[in-house]
PDB file of C-alpha atoms in Angstrom:
ATOM      1  CA  MET A  25       7.257 -19.621  -2.717  1.00 68.00           C
ATOM      2  CA  PRO A  26       3.629 -19.181  -3.812  1.00 86.00           C
ATOM      3  CA  GLU A  27       2.678 -17.657  -7.134  1.00 97.00           C
ATOM      4  CA  LEU A  28       3.230 -13.881  -7.100  1.00 99.00           C
ATOM      5  CA  VAL A  29       0.299 -12.094  -8.737  1.00 99.00           C
ATOM      6  CA  LEU A  30      -0.933  -8.523  -9.066  1.00 99.00           C
ATOM      7  CA  ARG A  31      -4.599  -9.161  -8.250  1.00 99.00           C
ATOM      8  CA  SER A  32      -5.781  -5.571  -8.642  1.00 99.00           C
ATOM      9  CA  LEU A  33      -4.334  -2.279  -9.887  1.00 99.00           C
ATOM     10  CA  ASN A  34      -5.866   0.721  -8.098  1.00 99.00           C
ATOM     11  CA  VAL A  35      -5.775   4.501  -8.534  1.00 98.00           C
ATOM     12  CA  SER A  36      -7.540   7.594  -7.246  1.00 97.00           C
ATOM     13  CA  ARG A  37      -7.606  11.327  -7.621  1.00 96.00           C
ATOM     14  CA  ALA A  38      -7.074  13.415  -4.511  1.00 94.00           C
ATOM     15  CA  ILE A  39     -10.419  14.466  -3.035  1.00 94.00           C
ATOM     16  CA  ALA A  40     -11.593  16.468  -0.041  1.00 94.00           C
ATOM     17  CA  VAL A  41     -13.234  14.371   2.681  1.00 91.00           C
ATOM     18  CA  PRO A  42     -14.495  15.290   6.157  1.00 92.00           C
ATOM     19  CA  ILE A  43     -12.176  13.919   8.862  1.00 88.00           C
ATOM     20  CA  ASN A  44     -12.613  14.957  12.490  1.00 87.00           C
ATOM     21  CA  GLY A  45     -14.767  17.910  11.465  1.00 90.00           C
ATOM     22  CA  GLN A  46     -12.315  19.272   8.897  1.00 93.00           C
ATOM     23  CA  SER A  47     -12.098  19.008   5.129  1.00 94.00           C
ATOM     24  CA  VAL A  48      -8.908  17.081   4.341  1.00 93.00           C
ATOM     25  CA  MET A  49      -7.425  16.245   0.935  1.00 94.00           C
ATOM     26  CA  THR A  50      -6.581  12.573   0.462  1.00 94.00           C
ATOM     27  CA  GLY A  51      -5.824  10.060  -2.259  1.00 94.00           C
ATOM     28  CA  ILE A  52      -6.340   7.003  -0.024  1.00 95.00           C
ATOM     29  CA  PHE A  53      -9.640   5.893  -1.574  1.00 95.00           C
ATOM     30  CA  LYS A  54      -8.239   3.847  -4.479  1.00 97.00           C
ATOM     31  CA  LYS A  55     -10.462   2.021  -6.970  1.00 98.00           C
ATOM     32  CA  PRO A  56      -9.537  -0.845  -9.314  1.00 98.00           C
ATOM     33  CA  VAL A  57      -8.829  -0.076 -12.962  1.00 98.00           C
ATOM     34  CA  SER A  58      -8.716  -2.553 -15.824  1.00 97.00           C
ATOM     35  CA  GLY A  59      -6.405  -2.932 -18.767  1.00 98.00           C
ATOM     36  CA  PRO A  60      -2.767  -1.891 -19.083  1.00 98.00           C
ATOM     37  CA  GLN A  61      -1.841   1.298 -17.210  1.00 99.00           C
ATOM     38  CA  ALA A  62       1.307   3.373 -17.667  1.00 99.00           C
ATOM     39  CA  VAL A  63       3.805   3.350 -14.805  1.00 99.00           C
ATOM     40  CA  LYS A  64       6.009   6.441 -14.840  1.00 98.00           C
ATOM     41  CA  PRO A  65       8.733   7.633 -12.435  1.00 98.00           C
ATOM     42  CA  LEU A  66       6.124   9.301 -10.182  1.00 96.00           C
ATOM     43  CA  GLY A  67       3.644   6.418 -10.200  1.00 97.00           C
ATOM     44  CA  VAL A  68       0.685   4.855 -11.952  1.00 98.00           C
ATOM     45  CA  GLU A  69      -1.021   7.086 -14.489  1.00 97.00           C
ATOM     46  CA  GLY A  70      -4.286   8.457 -13.109  1.00 97.00           C
ATOM     47  CA  ASP A  71      -3.195   8.223  -9.466  1.00 97.00           C
ATOM     48  CA  GLU A  72      -2.690  11.184  -7.143  1.00 94.00           C
ATOM     49  CA  GLN A  73      -1.380  11.692  -3.637  1.00 90.00           C
ATOM     50  CA  ALA A  74      -2.685  14.621  -1.619  1.00 89.00           C
ATOM     51  CA  ASP A  75       0.343  15.132   0.637  1.00 84.00           C
ATOM     52  CA  PRO A  76       3.631  14.713  -1.256  1.00 81.00           C
ATOM     53  CA  SER A  77       5.606  15.330   1.946  1.00 79.00           C
ATOM     54  CA  VAL A  78       4.428  11.913   3.178  1.00 80.00           C
ATOM     55  CA  HIS A  79       3.308   9.943   0.106  1.00 82.00           C
ATOM     56  CA  GLY A  80       4.537   9.876  -3.464  1.00 89.00           C
ATOM     57  CA  GLY A  81       7.709  11.197  -5.019  1.00 93.00           C
ATOM     58  CA  LEU A  82      10.386   9.133  -6.723  1.00 95.00           C
ATOM     59  CA  SER A  83      11.037   6.758  -3.812  1.00 96.00           C
ATOM     60  CA  LYS A  84       7.346   6.268  -2.911  1.00 97.00           C
ATOM     61  CA  ALA A  85       5.800   6.325  -6.368  1.00 97.00           C
ATOM     62  CA  VAL A  86       3.746   3.135  -5.966  1.00 98.00           C
ATOM     63  CA  TYR A  87       2.281   1.499  -2.843  1.00 98.00           C
ATOM     64  CA  ALA A  88       1.800  -2.293  -2.618  1.00 99.00           C
ATOM     65  CA  TYR A  89      -0.249  -4.212  -0.048  1.00 99.00           C
ATOM     66  CA  PRO A  90      -0.781  -7.982   0.444  1.00 99.00           C
ATOM     67  CA  LEU A  91      -4.377  -9.142  -0.026  1.00 98.00           C
ATOM     68  CA  GLU A  92      -3.656 -11.872   2.527  1.00 98.00           C
ATOM     69  CA  HIS A  93      -4.263  -9.278   5.279  1.00 98.00           C
ATOM     70  CA  TYR A  94      -7.733  -8.272   4.057  1.00 97.00           C
ATOM     71  CA  PRO A  95      -9.642 -10.904   6.137  1.00 96.00           C
ATOM     72  CA  PHE A  96      -8.042  -9.485   9.312  1.00 96.00           C
ATOM     73  CA  TRP A  97      -9.147  -5.951   8.427  1.00 96.00           C
ATOM     74  CA  LYS A  98     -12.684  -7.117   7.659  1.00 95.00           C
ATOM     75  CA  THR A  99     -12.835  -8.812  11.082  1.00 94.00           C
ATOM     76  CA  VAL A 100     -11.529  -5.846  13.084  1.00 95.00           C
ATOM     77  CA  ARG A 101     -13.796  -3.447  11.190  1.00 95.00           C
ATOM     78  CA  ALA A 102     -16.742  -5.675  12.158  1.00 93.00           C
ATOM     79  CA  GLN A 103     -15.606  -5.731  15.797  1.00 94.00           C
ATOM     80  CA  ALA A 104     -15.348  -1.924  15.763  1.00 93.00           C
ATOM     81  CA  LYS A 105     -18.762  -1.652  14.060  1.00 91.00           C
ATOM     82  CA  ALA A 106     -17.209   0.594  11.428  1.00 90.00           C
ATOM     83  CA  ALA A 107     -19.586   1.982   8.809  1.00 84.00           C
ATOM     84  CA  GLY A 108     -20.076  -0.627   6.095  1.00 84.00           C
ATOM     85  CA  TRP A 109     -18.278  -3.254   8.192  1.00 82.00           C
ATOM     86  CA  ASP A 110     -20.344  -6.071   6.696  1.00 82.00           C
ATOM     87  CA  ASP A 111     -19.385  -5.124   3.129  1.00 85.00           C
ATOM     88  CA  GLU A 112     -16.434  -6.793   1.453  1.00 86.00           C
ATOM     89  CA  LEU A 113     -13.278  -4.712   1.409  1.00 92.00           C
ATOM     90  CA  ALA A 114     -12.578  -4.015  -2.237  1.00 95.00           C
ATOM     91  CA  PRO A 115      -8.988  -4.046  -3.495  1.00 97.00           C
ATOM     92  CA  GLY A 116      -7.502  -0.608  -2.932  1.00 98.00           C
ATOM     93  CA  ALA A 117      -9.182  -0.234   0.483  1.00 96.00           C
ATOM     94  CA  MET A 118      -5.793   0.071   2.202  1.00 97.00           C
ATOM     95  CA  GLY A 119      -4.881   2.906  -0.147  1.00 96.00           C
ATOM     96  CA  GLU A 120      -2.658   0.653  -2.225  1.00 98.00           C
ATOM     97  CA  ASN A 121      -1.958   0.864  -5.928  1.00 99.00           C
ATOM     98  CA  LEU A 122      -0.960  -2.797  -6.138  1.00 99.00           C
ATOM     99  CA  SER A 123      -3.083  -5.438  -4.405  1.00 99.00           C
ATOM    100  CA  LEU A 124      -0.694  -8.396  -4.359  1.00 99.00           C
ATOM    101  CA  SER A 125      -1.007 -12.061  -3.499  1.00 99.00           C
ATOM    102  CA  GLY A 126       1.860 -14.352  -2.592  1.00 98.00           C
ATOM    103  CA  LEU A 127       4.214 -11.736  -1.122  1.00 98.00           C
ATOM    104  CA  LEU A 128       4.124 -10.551   2.497  1.00 98.00           C
ATOM    105  CA  GLU A 129       6.107  -7.788   4.197  1.00 98.00           C
ATOM    106  CA  SER A 130       8.097 -10.435   6.093  1.00 97.00           C
ATOM    107  CA  GLU A 131       9.500 -11.682   2.771  1.00 98.00           C
ATOM    108  CA  VAL A 132      10.509  -8.297   1.342  1.00 98.00           C
ATOM    109  CA  CYS A 133      13.664  -6.241   1.868  1.00 99.00           C
ATOM    110  CA  VAL A 134      14.650  -2.732   0.843  1.00 98.00           C
ATOM    111  CA  GLY A 135      16.270  -3.008  -2.585  1.00 99.00           C
ATOM    112  CA  ASP A 136      14.318  -6.055  -3.754  1.00 99.00           C
ATOM    113  CA  VAL A 137      12.770  -5.642  -7.197  1.00 99.00           C
ATOM    114  CA  LEU A 138       9.317  -6.644  -8.381  1.00 99.00           C
ATOM    115  CA  ARG A 139       9.833  -7.536 -12.032  1.00 99.00           C
ATOM    116  CA  PHE A 140       6.667  -7.348 -14.116  1.00 99.00           C
ATOM    117  CA  PRO A 141       6.551  -8.206 -17.843  1.00 98.00           C
ATOM    118  CA  ASP A 142       6.956  -4.535 -18.885  1.00 98.00           C
ATOM    119  CA  CYS A 143       8.267  -2.650 -15.825  1.00 98.00           C
ATOM    120  CA  GLU A 144      10.387  -3.028 -12.695  1.00 99.00           C
ATOM    121  CA  LEU A 145       9.625  -1.578  -9.267  1.00 99.00           C
ATOM    122  CA  ALA A 146      12.216  -1.407  -6.462  1.00 99.00           C
ATOM    123  CA  VAL A 147      11.176  -1.769  -2.807  1.00 99.00           C
ATOM    124  CA  SER A 148      12.099   1.447  -0.977  1.00 98.00           C
ATOM    125  CA  GLU A 149      10.435   1.533   2.462  1.00 97.00           C
ATOM    126  CA  PRO A 150       7.403   0.523   4.536  1.00 98.00           C
ATOM    127  CA  ARG A 151       4.254   2.607   4.690  1.00 96.00           C
ATOM    128  CA  PHE A 152       3.592   4.374   7.980  1.00 93.00           C
ATOM    129  CA  PRO A 153      -0.138   4.880   8.633  1.00 91.00           C
ATOM    130  CA  CYS A 154      -1.637   8.240   9.518  1.00 87.00           C
ATOM    131  CA  PHE A 155      -5.046   9.525  10.628  1.00 89.00           C
ATOM    132  CA  LYS A 156      -6.337   9.202   7.054  1.00 92.00           C
ATOM    133  CA  PHE A 157      -5.957   5.422   7.326  1.00 94.00           C
ATOM    134  CA  ASN A 158      -8.200   5.492  10.413  1.00 94.00           C
ATOM    135  CA  ALA A 159     -10.776   7.432   8.387  1.00 91.00           C
ATOM    136  CA  ALA A 160     -10.575   5.002   5.466  1.00 92.00           C
ATOM    137  CA  MET A 161     -11.024   1.992   7.771  1.00 95.00           C
ATOM    138  CA  GLY A 162     -13.817   3.711   9.700  1.00 92.00           C
ATOM    139  CA  PHE A 163     -12.412   3.369  13.218  1.00 94.00           C
ATOM    140  CA  ASN A 164      -9.777   5.197  15.245  1.00 92.00           C
ATOM    141  CA  GLN A 165      -7.572   2.221  16.158  1.00 94.00           C
ATOM    142  CA  ALA A 166      -6.741   1.131  12.588  1.00 96.00           C
ATOM    143  CA  ALA A 167      -3.332   2.838  12.420  1.00 94.00           C
ATOM    144  CA  LYS A 168      -2.443   1.440  15.851  1.00 93.00           C
ATOM    145  CA  LEU A 169      -3.365  -2.096  14.728  1.00 95.00           C
ATOM    146  CA  MET A 170      -1.281  -1.703  11.584  1.00 95.00           C
ATOM    147  CA  GLY A 171       1.607  -0.663  13.819  1.00 92.00           C
ATOM    148  CA  GLN A 172       1.178  -3.647  16.135  1.00 93.00           C
ATOM    149  CA  ASN A 173       1.010  -6.200  13.315  1.00 94.00           C
ATOM    150  CA  ALA A 174       3.553  -4.553  10.999  1.00 96.00           C
ATOM    151  CA  TRP A 175       1.156  -5.322   8.150  1.00 97.00           C
ATOM    152  CA  CYS A 176       2.145  -2.077   6.526  1.00 97.00           C
ATOM    153  CA  GLY A 177       2.691  -2.871   2.870  1.00 98.00           C
ATOM    154  CA  PHE A 178       5.601  -1.208   1.129  1.00 98.00           C
ATOM    155  CA  TYR A 179       6.484   1.621  -1.195  1.00 98.00           C
ATOM    156  CA  LEU A 180       8.174   1.104  -4.526  1.00 98.00           C
ATOM    157  CA  ALA A 181      10.317   3.304  -6.734  1.00 98.00           C
ATOM    158  CA  VAL A 182       9.905   2.916 -10.485  1.00 99.00           C
ATOM    159  CA  ARG A 183      13.162   1.380 -11.681  1.00 98.00           C
ATOM    160  CA  THR A 184      12.019   0.708 -15.250  1.00 99.00           C
ATOM    161  CA  PRO A 185       8.906   2.567 -16.473  1.00 99.00           C
ATOM    162  CA  GLY A 186       6.421   0.705 -18.634  1.00 99.00           C
ATOM    163  CA  THR A 187       2.921  -0.684 -18.252  1.00 99.00           C
ATOM    164  CA  ILE A 188       1.288  -2.878 -15.652  1.00 98.00           C
ATOM    165  CA  GLU A 189      -2.038  -4.704 -15.536  1.00 98.00           C
ATOM    166  CA  ALA A 190      -4.147  -6.579 -12.998  1.00 99.00           C
ATOM    167  CA  GLY A 191      -3.732 -10.340 -13.293  1.00 98.00           C
ATOM    168  CA  GLN A 192      -0.043 -10.202 -14.186  1.00 99.00           C
ATOM    169  CA  GLN A 193       2.423 -12.467 -12.478  1.00 99.00           C
ATOM    170  CA  PHE A 194       5.674 -10.943 -11.292  1.00 99.00           C
ATOM    171  CA  GLU A 195       9.039 -12.097 -10.030  1.00 98.00           C
ATOM    172  CA  LEU A 196      10.773 -11.025  -6.816  1.00 98.00           C
ATOM    173  CA  VAL A 197      14.421 -10.278  -7.611  1.00 98.00           C
ATOM    174  CA  PRO A 198      16.407 -10.140  -4.353  1.00 98.00           C
ATOM    175  CA  GLY A 199      18.424  -7.022  -3.628  1.00 98.00           C
ATOM    176  CA  PRO A 200      21.181  -6.844  -0.993  1.00 96.00           C
ATOM    177  CA  ARG A 201      18.753  -8.353   1.601  1.00 96.00           C
ATOM    178  CA  GLU A 202      20.165  -6.190   4.414  1.00 96.00           C
ATOM    179  CA  VAL A 203      17.030  -4.491   5.804  1.00 97.00           C
ATOM    180  CA  GLY A 204      13.644  -6.199   5.921  1.00 98.00           C
ATOM    181  CA  ILE A 205      10.464  -4.147   5.497  1.00 98.00           C
ATOM    182  CA  GLN A 206       8.913  -5.369   8.757  1.00 97.00           C
ATOM    183  CA  GLU A 207      12.202  -4.886  10.615  1.00 96.00           C
ATOM    184  CA  LEU A 208      12.477  -1.294   9.367  1.00 97.00           C
ATOM    185  CA  PHE A 209       8.814  -0.624  10.135  1.00 97.00           C
ATOM    186  CA  ARG A 210       9.082  -1.933  13.705  1.00 95.00           C
ATOM    187  CA  SER A 211      12.303  -0.003  14.317  1.00 94.00           C
ATOM    188  CA  LYS A 212      10.817   3.311  13.171  1.00 92.00           C
ATOM    189  CA  MET A 213       7.542   2.716  15.028  1.00 90.00           C
ATOM    190  CA  SER A 214       9.491   1.973  18.211  1.00 85.00           C
ATOM    191  CA  LYS A 215      11.451   5.217  17.828  1.00 82.00           C
ATOM    192  CA  LEU A 216       8.227   7.175  17.307  1.00 76.00           C
ATOM    193  CA  LYS A 217       6.602   5.517  20.320  1.00 73.00           C
ATOM    194  CA  ASN A 218       9.604   6.022  22.600  1.00 72.00           C
ATOM    195  CA  GLY A 219      10.177   9.481  21.372  1.00 61.00           C
TER     196      GLY A 219
END
């Protein structure tokens, strides 16, 4: 298995943005932060979610996304001629708190634990994209593409609070290994699609 590294730690405050002609609150526009940050039961200090019915809470306190998928998103944004498509996608562009390298959704199961030097985060479920993801990516097919590829990232519950910092290595501690993140994502997406 490749080296597992937290490449960037990202947070945002909820802000109002225009989406489809309406002002909508969102916390999707995460920005990297440096130095150690507190991780508490409801997430990374300084981070907010705008819609707690969908994001956040104890089981979805932290969102992780593999940086390995970023080149794909840059390419499809360019093809869609999304605003700023020729700019690099900065870590946090997917709305993630943890920009990871070395760990893909296909390798993660519900109940696995990401063990950092000073905290532990338990994998709880995949992320399901909404219209705000389309707005963040700058084109209306982004959520659909995430659904097709199952490159969804995953939510984490805070098992052991502590601190976390960009650049840290972490260990994947296997849980029961019964339900894979991509398997769960595809199953739920199929149910939504087939109604």
